[in-house]
Amino acid sequence: MNATIADVDAWEVLDSRGDPTVRVAVEAESEDGRQRGVFTVPAGASTGAHEAAERRDGGDRYGGRGVRGAVEAARAELAPAVRGMDVTDQEAVDAALERCDGTADLSRLGANAVLGVSGAVAHAAAVARGVSLVEYFAGLAGRAPGRLPLPMVNLLSGGLHATGGVEIQDFLAVPVGAETYPEALETVHAVRCALRERIVDGGDRPLVADEGGFAPPLESVDGAFTLLETAVRDAGHEPSLDDVAFAVDVAATHFYATDVGEYRLESLDRTLDREGMLDLVAGWAERHPLVSVEDPLAEDDWEGFAALRSRLTGTDVQVLGDDLLATSVGRVEQAVEENAASAVLLKPNQAGTLTRTLEVVGTARDAGLATVASARSGETCDTTIVDLAVGVGAGQIKIGSLARSERLCKYNRLLGIGRETEAGYAGGRWPPADEY
Ligand code: PGA
Ligand code: ZN
C-alpha cells in the first residue's frame, strides 16, 4: 500500500517552561483513507554550539522565543518540498527537507521546523503501516524493537536548569540493581521521597527545577553526593554499583570561560583548569558509586575527554558526550578516533532529522559506544523519544525526574510499551545491555 504525504500543518504551542515550540501535523493519503501523525519539538536550555540551529523569532513577543518563523517555514517551504512523497520513505523525506533548507546546520528554515516535519512524518508513516511507533523506528533501524532502557533519573538539579543551584547540571540516580523497569521506577520513587524529606528536614523548600529535580542550596559536590547517599539508605537501598548508583551531567561548557580557559564553579568558590576538572571528576568516581559522567569538560576539549577516559581505565564509569557529540555523525567519528567518549547521548533536535539521529546510532554501534536516548529540559507530553529509544535498542534513557507531567508521560509510555510488547529490560546490571 502506498501512502503519500498530502498535507503538512504546523503551529506554535507552549512547552514545559511555557516557551513556544513547534508542533507539526502530517496527513498521508492512501487507498485506506487518511493517516495523521503529530510531533512536537523539544528545546534545550544548555544547548551546545554544535547542535543544529533552532530558529526563534526574536523581538518582544514571548521574550524573543516565538517560533512563528519556523512554523511559517514548515508550512510554506517544507510542506511543498515533501508533498506527494511516500510517507514511509523517511530517508528520502529527510533528504528532501535538508535540501530544501540548504544549510548544514539547518539554520535557514530552522532545525525546529525541519525536525518537526521529520518527526510528524514518522508518526503518520507508522499509522499508514499499521504498526506501533516503536516497531516503526525499529524497522527504520533495520532491526526488531529492543528492550526497555535503564533509566537515569534526575534527582538534584543545578546549572542552567536551576537558578541559584550548583553549576553541575544534574545528579541522577541509576537503579542498576532493579531487575525490571517497573521495579526501577519504584526504587527511584522511594529514593526521591526520602530525598524530599531530607531537604525539608534541613530547612529548605523542596522546589523543583526544569526537569523536576530538587534544587536545594548545596555547599559542595561531595555534599550533594552525601545527601543522595543518605536518601538512598533512608529508602532502604544501598548506594553502590550493584543497587542504586549515580550519574552526573556536569554540562561543563556552561561554566567554562573560553577566553581564559577556566571552569568557574562560583557556587563552590572554585576556579579550575582542565587538570583541576579531571582531578575533581576522578575524585568523585573514587569516593562515590558513580557509573556515568556526561560533559565533564567543555564541548571542544577532545584532549581533555581522552585524558579522562584514560584516567578512568579499569573502572566502569561511562564518559557520555552530549554537547561534545551533539548527535552528529562527524563528531561521534572524531570521538571514536580520539577515544574521547564511551557513550553517545541521542537528542534528535541536536541532529535535526530522524535519519541523522539513526545514522548516529549506527555509527555508535559500529564503534561499540553505548547509546543513551535523551529528552530536553524544555519538553511537552510528546513521547516520541521513548519509542525511538526502544525501537533502536538504546540501553539507557534520560528523561528527567519523577515529577512534572512532561516527564511522567515518558516514564509511563515505557510502562505502556512494556505492556504492549514482550520487550525485556536492558537494566538489572551495569553496563546495561545496549543492542549491538
Ligand atoms: P538541555 O539539558 O535540554 O537544557 O540541553 C539536557 C542535558 O544537558 O542533557
Ligand atoms: Zn547534558
Coordinates of C-alpha atoms and ligand atoms in Angstrom, one line a residue:
M1 CA 0.0 0.0 0.0
N2 CA 1.4 3.4 -1.0
A3 CA 0.7 6.3 1.3
T4 CA 1.8 9.7 0.2
I5 CA 2.2 12.9 2.1
A6 CA -0.9 15.0 1.4
D7 CA -0.8 17.8 4.0
V8 CA 1.7 19.4 6.4
D9 CA 0.4 21.8 9.0
A10 CA 2.5 23.5 11.8
W11 CA 1.6 25.7 14.7
E12 CA 3.1 27.2 17.8
V13 CA 2.4 25.5 21.2
L14 CA 3.9 26.1 24.6
D15 CA 6.4 23.7 26.3
S16 CA 7.1 22.8 29.9
R17 CA 8.8 26.2 30.5
G18 CA 5.9 28.0 29.0
D19 CA 8.1 28.8 26.0
P20 CA 6.8 28.5 22.4
T21 CA 7.8 25.4 20.4
V22 CA 6.8 23.9 17.0
R23 CA 4.1 21.3 16.6
V24 CA 3.6 19.7 13.2
A25 CA 0.8 17.5 11.9
V26 CA 1.3 15.5 8.7
E27 CA -1.5 13.8 6.8
A28 CA -0.8 11.0 4.4
E29 CA -3.3 9.6 1.9
S30 CA -3.7 6.0 0.7
E31 CA -6.4 3.7 -0.5
D32 CA -7.3 3.2 3.1
G33 CA -8.0 6.9 3.7
R34 CA -6.0 9.4 5.6
Q35 CA -3.3 8.8 8.3
R36 CA -2.3 11.5 10.6
G37 CA 0.9 12.0 12.6
V38 CA 1.7 14.7 15.1
F39 CA 5.0 15.6 16.7
T40 CA 6.2 18.4 19.0
V41 CA 9.8 19.5 19.0
P42 CA 11.6 19.8 22.4
A43 CA 14.1 22.6 23.3
G44 CA 17.3 22.7 25.3
A45 CA 18.4 25.4 27.8
S46 CA 22.0 24.3 28.0
T47 CA 22.4 24.0 24.2
G48 CA 25.8 23.3 22.7
A49 CA 27.5 25.2 19.9
H50 CA 27.5 22.2 17.5
E51 CA 23.8 21.5 17.6
A52 CA 21.5 22.0 14.5
A53 CA 20.2 25.6 14.8
E54 CA 16.9 26.2 16.4
R55 CA 15.1 29.2 15.0
R56 CA 13.5 31.8 17.3
D57 CA 11.7 34.9 16.2
G58 CA 13.5 37.5 18.4
G59 CA 11.6 40.7 19.1
D60 CA 9.3 41.3 22.0
R61 CA 6.8 38.6 21.6
Y62 CA 7.4 35.7 24.2
G63 CA 10.7 37.4 25.1
G64 CA 12.0 36.7 21.6
R65 CA 11.4 33.0 21.9
G66 CA 8.4 32.8 19.5
V67 CA 8.6 30.3 16.7
R68 CA 6.3 31.8 14.1
G69 CA 9.1 32.0 11.6
A70 CA 9.8 28.3 12.0
V71 CA 6.1 27.4 11.8
E72 CA 5.7 29.5 8.6
A73 CA 8.8 27.9 7.1
A74 CA 7.3 24.4 7.7
R75 CA 4.0 25.4 6.1
A76 CA 5.3 27.5 3.2
E77 CA 8.6 25.8 2.3
L78 CA 9.0 22.3 3.8
A79 CA 5.4 21.3 3.1
P80 CA 5.6 21.7 -0.7
A81 CA 9.1 20.0 -0.6
V82 CA 7.6 16.8 0.7
R83 CA 4.0 16.8 -0.5
G84 CA 3.4 13.7 -2.8
M85 CA 6.3 11.8 -1.4
D86 CA 6.0 8.2 0.1
V87 CA 5.4 8.9 3.8
T88 CA 7.2 5.7 4.7
D89 CA 10.4 6.7 3.0
Q90 CA 11.9 8.5 5.9
E91 CA 15.3 8.8 4.4
A92 CA 14.1 10.4 1.2
V93 CA 11.8 12.7 3.1
D94 CA 14.6 13.8 5.4
A95 CA 16.9 14.3 2.4
A96 CA 14.3 16.5 0.8
L97 CA 13.9 18.5 4.0
E98 CA 17.7 19.0 4.2
R99 CA 17.9 20.0 0.5
C100 CA 15.0 22.5 1.0
D101 CA 16.8 24.1 3.9
G102 CA 20.2 24.1 2.1
T103 CA 22.5 24.6 5.1
A104 CA 24.4 22.0 7.1
D105 CA 23.0 23.2 10.5
L106 CA 19.5 23.8 9.1
S107 CA 19.7 27.4 10.1
R108 CA 17.9 28.9 7.1
L109 CA 14.5 27.4 7.9
G110 CA 15.3 26.3 11.5
A111 CA 16.1 22.8 12.8
N112 CA 13.0 23.1 14.9
A113 CA 10.9 23.4 11.7
V114 CA 12.8 20.6 9.9
L115 CA 12.7 18.1 12.9
G116 CA 9.0 18.9 13.4
V117 CA 8.2 17.7 9.9
S118 CA 10.6 14.8 10.1
G119 CA 9.0 13.5 13.3
A120 CA 5.4 14.0 12.2
V121 CA 6.1 12.1 9.0
A122 CA 7.4 9.1 11.1
H123 CA 4.2 9.2 13.2
A124 CA 2.0 9.3 10.0
A125 CA 4.1 6.5 8.4
A126 CA 3.6 4.2 11.5
V127 CA -0.2 4.7 11.2
A128 CA -0.1 4.1 7.4
R129 CA 1.9 0.8 8.0
G130 CA -0.5 -0.2 10.8
V131 CA 2.4 -0.6 13.3
S132 CA 3.2 1.0 16.6
L133 CA 5.8 3.8 16.6
V134 CA 8.3 1.7 18.4
E135 CA 8.0 -1.0 15.7
Y136 CA 8.3 1.6 13.0
F137 CA 11.5 3.0 14.5
A138 CA 12.9 -0.5 14.9
G139 CA 12.1 -1.1 11.2
L140 CA 14.0 2.2 10.2
A141 CA 17.0 0.9 12.2
G142 CA 16.7 -2.4 10.4
R143 CA 16.1 -4.5 13.5
A144 CA 13.4 -5.8 15.9
P145 CA 12.5 -3.5 18.8
G146 CA 14.9 -3.5 21.7
R147 CA 14.5 -3.8 25.5
L148 CA 13.2 -1.2 27.9
P149 CA 16.2 1.0 28.7
L150 CA 17.7 1.6 32.1
P151 CA 16.5 5.0 33.3
M152 CA 18.9 7.6 34.7
V153 CA 16.7 9.7 36.8
N154 CA 17.4 13.3 37.7
L155 CA 17.3 13.9 41.5
L156 CA 19.2 17.2 42.0
S157 CA 19.4 20.0 39.5
G158 CA 21.8 22.9 39.1
G159 CA 23.4 24.8 36.2
L160 CA 21.1 26.4 33.7
H161 CA 18.2 24.3 34.8
A162 CA 18.0 25.7 38.4
T163 CA 18.8 29.3 39.1
G164 CA 20.8 29.5 42.4
G165 CA 21.9 25.9 42.5
V166 CA 25.4 24.5 41.9
E167 CA 27.0 24.7 38.5
I168 CA 26.8 20.9 38.0
Q169 CA 23.6 20.5 36.0
D170 CA 22.2 17.1 37.1
F171 CA 22.8 14.5 39.7
L172 CA 20.9 11.3 38.7
A173 CA 20.0 8.0 40.3
V174 CA 20.8 4.9 38.3
P175 CA 18.8 2.0 39.8
V176 CA 21.2 -0.7 38.5
G177 CA 20.1 -3.3 40.9
A178 CA 16.4 -3.3 39.9
E179 CA 15.6 -6.4 37.9
T180 CA 12.7 -4.9 35.9
Y181 CA 11.7 -1.4 34.6
P182 CA 8.7 -1.1 37.0
E183 CA 11.0 -2.1 39.9
A184 CA 13.5 0.6 38.8
L185 CA 10.7 3.2 39.0
E186 CA 9.7 2.0 42.5
T187 CA 13.3 2.2 43.7
V188 CA 13.8 5.7 42.4
H189 CA 10.5 6.9 43.7
A190 CA 11.4 5.7 47.2
V191 CA 14.8 7.5 47.0
R192 CA 13.2 10.7 45.7
C193 CA 10.7 10.7 48.5
A194 CA 13.4 10.2 51.1
L195 CA 15.5 12.9 49.5
R196 CA 12.5 15.3 49.6
E197 CA 12.1 14.6 53.3
R198 CA 15.8 15.2 54.0
I199 CA 15.6 18.5 52.1
V200 CA 12.6 19.6 54.1
D201 CA 14.1 18.4 57.4
G202 CA 17.2 20.5 56.5
G203 CA 15.0 23.6 56.4
D204 CA 14.9 24.0 52.6
R205 CA 11.9 24.0 50.4
P206 CA 11.6 21.0 48.0
L207 CA 11.1 23.1 44.9
V208 CA 11.8 21.5 41.6
A209 CA 13.8 22.7 38.6
D210 CA 13.1 22.4 34.8
E211 CA 13.5 18.7 34.7
G212 CA 11.7 18.0 38.0
G213 CA 14.9 17.6 40.1
F214 CA 15.2 19.3 43.5
A215 CA 17.4 22.3 43.7
P216 CA 18.4 23.0 47.3
P217 CA 21.4 25.1 48.1
L218 CA 24.4 22.8 48.1
E219 CA 27.8 23.6 49.6
S220 CA 29.9 21.1 47.6
V221 CA 29.6 18.4 45.0
D222 CA 30.6 15.9 47.6
G223 CA 27.9 17.3 49.8
A224 CA 25.4 16.6 47.1
F225 CA 26.6 13.0 46.8
T226 CA 26.4 12.6 50.6
L227 CA 22.9 13.9 50.6
L228 CA 21.9 11.4 47.9
E229 CA 23.7 8.6 49.6
T230 CA 21.7 9.4 52.8
A231 CA 18.4 9.4 50.9
V232 CA 19.3 6.1 49.2
R233 CA 19.9 4.5 52.6
D234 CA 16.7 6.1 54.1
A235 CA 14.8 4.4 51.3
G236 CA 16.2 1.0 52.3
H237 CA 18.7 0.7 49.5
E238 CA 22.5 0.8 49.3
P239 CA 24.4 3.5 47.4
S240 CA 26.5 1.1 45.4
L241 CA 27.4 -0.2 42.0
D242 CA 25.0 -3.1 42.5
D243 CA 22.0 -1.3 43.9
V244 CA 21.5 2.5 43.4
A245 CA 24.4 4.1 41.6
F246 CA 24.8 7.7 40.4
A247 CA 25.4 9.6 37.2
V248 CA 26.3 13.3 36.8
D249 CA 25.7 15.7 33.9
V250 CA 28.4 18.3 34.5
A251 CA 27.4 20.3 31.4
A252 CA 30.8 21.9 31.8
T253 CA 30.6 24.1 28.7
H254 CA 28.2 26.3 30.5
F255 CA 30.6 27.4 33.2
Y256 CA 33.7 27.4 31.1
A257 CA 35.2 30.8 30.4
T258 CA 36.7 30.3 26.9
D259 CA 38.7 33.5 26.9
V260 CA 40.8 32.4 29.9
G261 CA 40.3 28.7 29.7
E262 CA 38.9 28.3 33.2
Y263 CA 36.0 26.5 34.7
R264 CA 34.2 28.8 37.1
L265 CA 32.4 26.9 39.9
E266 CA 31.3 30.1 41.6
S267 CA 28.8 28.4 44.0
L268 CA 31.7 26.2 45.2
D269 CA 34.0 29.2 45.2
R270 CA 36.5 27.5 42.9
T271 CA 38.1 28.1 39.6
L272 CA 39.7 25.1 37.9
D273 CA 41.7 24.4 34.8
R274 CA 41.4 21.2 32.8
E275 CA 43.6 19.2 35.1
G276 CA 41.6 20.5 38.1
M277 CA 38.4 19.3 36.5
L278 CA 39.9 15.9 35.7
D279 CA 41.0 15.6 39.4
L280 CA 37.6 16.7 40.5
V281 CA 35.7 14.1 38.4
A282 CA 38.2 11.3 39.1
G283 CA 37.8 12.0 42.8
W284 CA 34.0 11.7 42.6
A285 CA 34.5 8.3 41.0
E286 CA 36.8 7.2 43.8
R287 CA 34.6 8.3 46.6
H288 CA 31.1 7.6 45.3
P289 CA 29.3 4.9 43.3
L290 CA 29.4 6.8 40.0
V291 CA 28.7 5.0 36.8
S292 CA 28.4 7.8 34.2
V293 CA 29.8 11.3 33.7
E294 CA 28.3 13.5 31.0
D295 CA 30.1 16.5 29.5
P296 CA 32.8 16.7 32.2
L297 CA 34.7 19.2 30.1
A298 CA 33.9 22.0 27.6
E299 CA 32.4 20.9 24.3
D300 CA 35.6 21.2 22.2
D301 CA 38.1 19.8 24.6
W302 CA 38.7 16.5 22.8
E303 CA 42.1 16.1 24.5
G304 CA 40.6 16.5 28.0
F305 CA 37.9 14.0 27.3
A306 CA 40.5 11.5 26.1
A307 CA 42.6 12.2 29.2
L308 CA 39.6 11.5 31.4
R309 CA 39.0 8.2 29.6
S310 CA 42.5 7.1 30.4
R311 CA 42.2 8.2 34.0
L312 CA 39.1 6.1 34.3
T313 CA 40.6 3.0 32.6
G314 CA 39.7 -0.1 34.6
T315 CA 36.5 1.4 36.1
D316 CA 33.0 1.0 34.7
V317 CA 32.5 4.8 34.6
Q318 CA 30.9 5.8 31.3
V319 CA 32.1 9.0 29.7
L320 CA 29.0 10.3 28.0
G321 CA 29.1 13.0 25.3
D322 CA 26.2 15.5 24.9
D323 CA 27.5 19.0 23.9
L324 CA 30.7 17.2 22.9
L325 CA 29.0 15.0 20.3
A326 CA 25.8 17.0 19.5
T327 CA 24.2 13.9 18.0
S328 CA 26.4 14.4 15.0
V329 CA 28.0 11.5 13.0
G330 CA 31.1 13.6 12.3
R331 CA 31.7 14.3 16.0
V332 CA 31.0 10.7 17.0
E333 CA 33.6 9.6 14.5
Q334 CA 36.1 12.0 15.9
A335 CA 35.3 10.8 19.4
V336 CA 36.0 7.2 18.3
E337 CA 39.3 8.2 16.7
E338 CA 40.4 10.2 19.8
N339 CA 38.9 7.7 22.3
A340 CA 37.1 10.7 23.9
A341 CA 33.8 9.1 24.9
S342 CA 32.3 5.7 25.6
A343 CA 28.6 6.7 25.2
V344 CA 26.6 9.0 23.0
L345 CA 23.6 11.0 24.0
L346 CA 20.8 10.9 21.4
K347 CA 18.9 14.1 21.1
P348 CA 17.0 14.2 17.8
N349 CA 16.8 18.0 17.8
Q350 CA 20.6 18.3 18.0
A351 CA 20.7 16.3 14.8
G352 CA 17.8 18.0 13.0
T353 CA 16.2 14.9 11.4
L354 CA 15.3 11.4 12.4
T355 CA 17.6 10.0 9.7
R356 CA 20.6 11.8 11.0
T357 CA 19.7 10.5 14.5
L358 CA 19.5 6.9 13.2
E359 CA 22.9 7.4 11.5
V360 CA 24.4 8.4 14.8
V361 CA 23.0 5.2 16.4
G362 CA 24.6 3.2 13.6
T363 CA 28.0 4.9 13.9
A364 CA 27.9 4.5 17.7
R365 CA 27.0 0.8 17.5
D366 CA 29.8 0.1 14.9
A367 CA 32.3 1.6 17.3
G368 CA 31.0 -0.2 20.4
L369 CA 29.8 3.1 22.0
A370 CA 26.7 2.9 24.3
T371 CA 23.6 4.9 23.3
V372 CA 21.5 7.0 25.8
A373 CA 18.3 8.4 24.5
S374 CA 17.6 11.9 25.9
A375 CA 14.7 14.3 26.4
R376 CA 15.5 18.1 26.6
S377 CA 14.9 20.4 29.5
G378 CA 12.0 22.0 27.5
E379 CA 9.5 19.3 26.8
T380 CA 5.9 18.6 26.1
C381 CA 3.8 15.5 26.6
D382 CA 5.2 14.2 23.3
T383 CA 6.7 10.7 24.0
T384 CA 8.4 10.0 20.7
I385 CA 11.8 9.8 22.3
V386 CA 10.7 6.8 24.3
D387 CA 9.6 4.9 21.2
L388 CA 12.8 5.8 19.5
A389 CA 14.8 4.6 22.5
V390 CA 13.2 1.2 22.5
G391 CA 13.0 1.0 18.7
V392 CA 16.7 1.4 18.2
G393 CA 17.6 -0.5 21.4
A394 CA 19.3 2.3 23.4
G395 CA 20.4 0.7 26.7
Q396 CA 19.8 3.9 28.7
I397 CA 17.3 6.7 28.8
K398 CA 17.4 10.2 30.5
I399 CA 14.1 12.0 30.6
G400 CA 14.3 14.0 33.8
S401 CA 12.9 13.3 37.3
L402 CA 9.8 11.5 38.6
A403 CA 7.9 14.8 38.6
R404 CA 6.1 17.1 36.1
S405 CA 3.8 15.5 33.5
E406 CA 6.1 16.2 30.6
R407 CA 8.5 13.7 32.3
L408 CA 6.0 11.2 33.7
C409 CA 4.2 10.8 30.4
K410 CA 7.5 9.4 29.1
Y411 CA 8.1 7.1 32.1
N412 CA 4.5 6.0 31.6
R413 CA 5.0 5.4 27.9
L414 CA 7.8 2.9 28.8
L415 CA 5.3 1.1 31.1
G416 CA 2.9 1.1 28.1
I417 CA 5.4 -0.4 25.7
G418 CA 6.2 -3.0 28.4
R419 CA 2.5 -4.0 28.4
E420 CA 2.1 -3.9 24.6
T421 CA 5.2 -5.9 23.8
E422 CA 7.4 -8.6 25.2
A423 CA 10.2 -6.2 25.5
G424 CA 12.7 -7.3 28.1
Y425 CA 14.7 -4.9 30.2
A426 CA 18.2 -3.6 29.5
G427 CA 19.0 -2.9 33.1
G428 CA 19.5 -5.1 36.1
R429 CA 23.2 -4.7 35.7
W430 CA 25.9 -2.2 34.8
P431 CA 26.6 -1.5 32.0
P432 CA 23.2 -2.2 30.7
A433 CA 22.5 -4.2 27.5
D434 CA 23.0 -1.9 24.5
E435 CA 21.7 -3.8 21.5
Y436 CA 24.5 -4.2 19.0
Ligands
PGA1 P1 19.2 20.7 27.9 O1 19.7 19.8 29.0 O2 18.0 20.1 27.2 O3 18.9 22.0 28.6 O4 20.3 20.9 26.9 C1 19.8 18.4 28.9 C2 21.2 17.9 29.0 O5 22.1 18.7 29.1 O6 21.4 16.7 29.0
ZN2 ZN 23.8 17.2 29.0

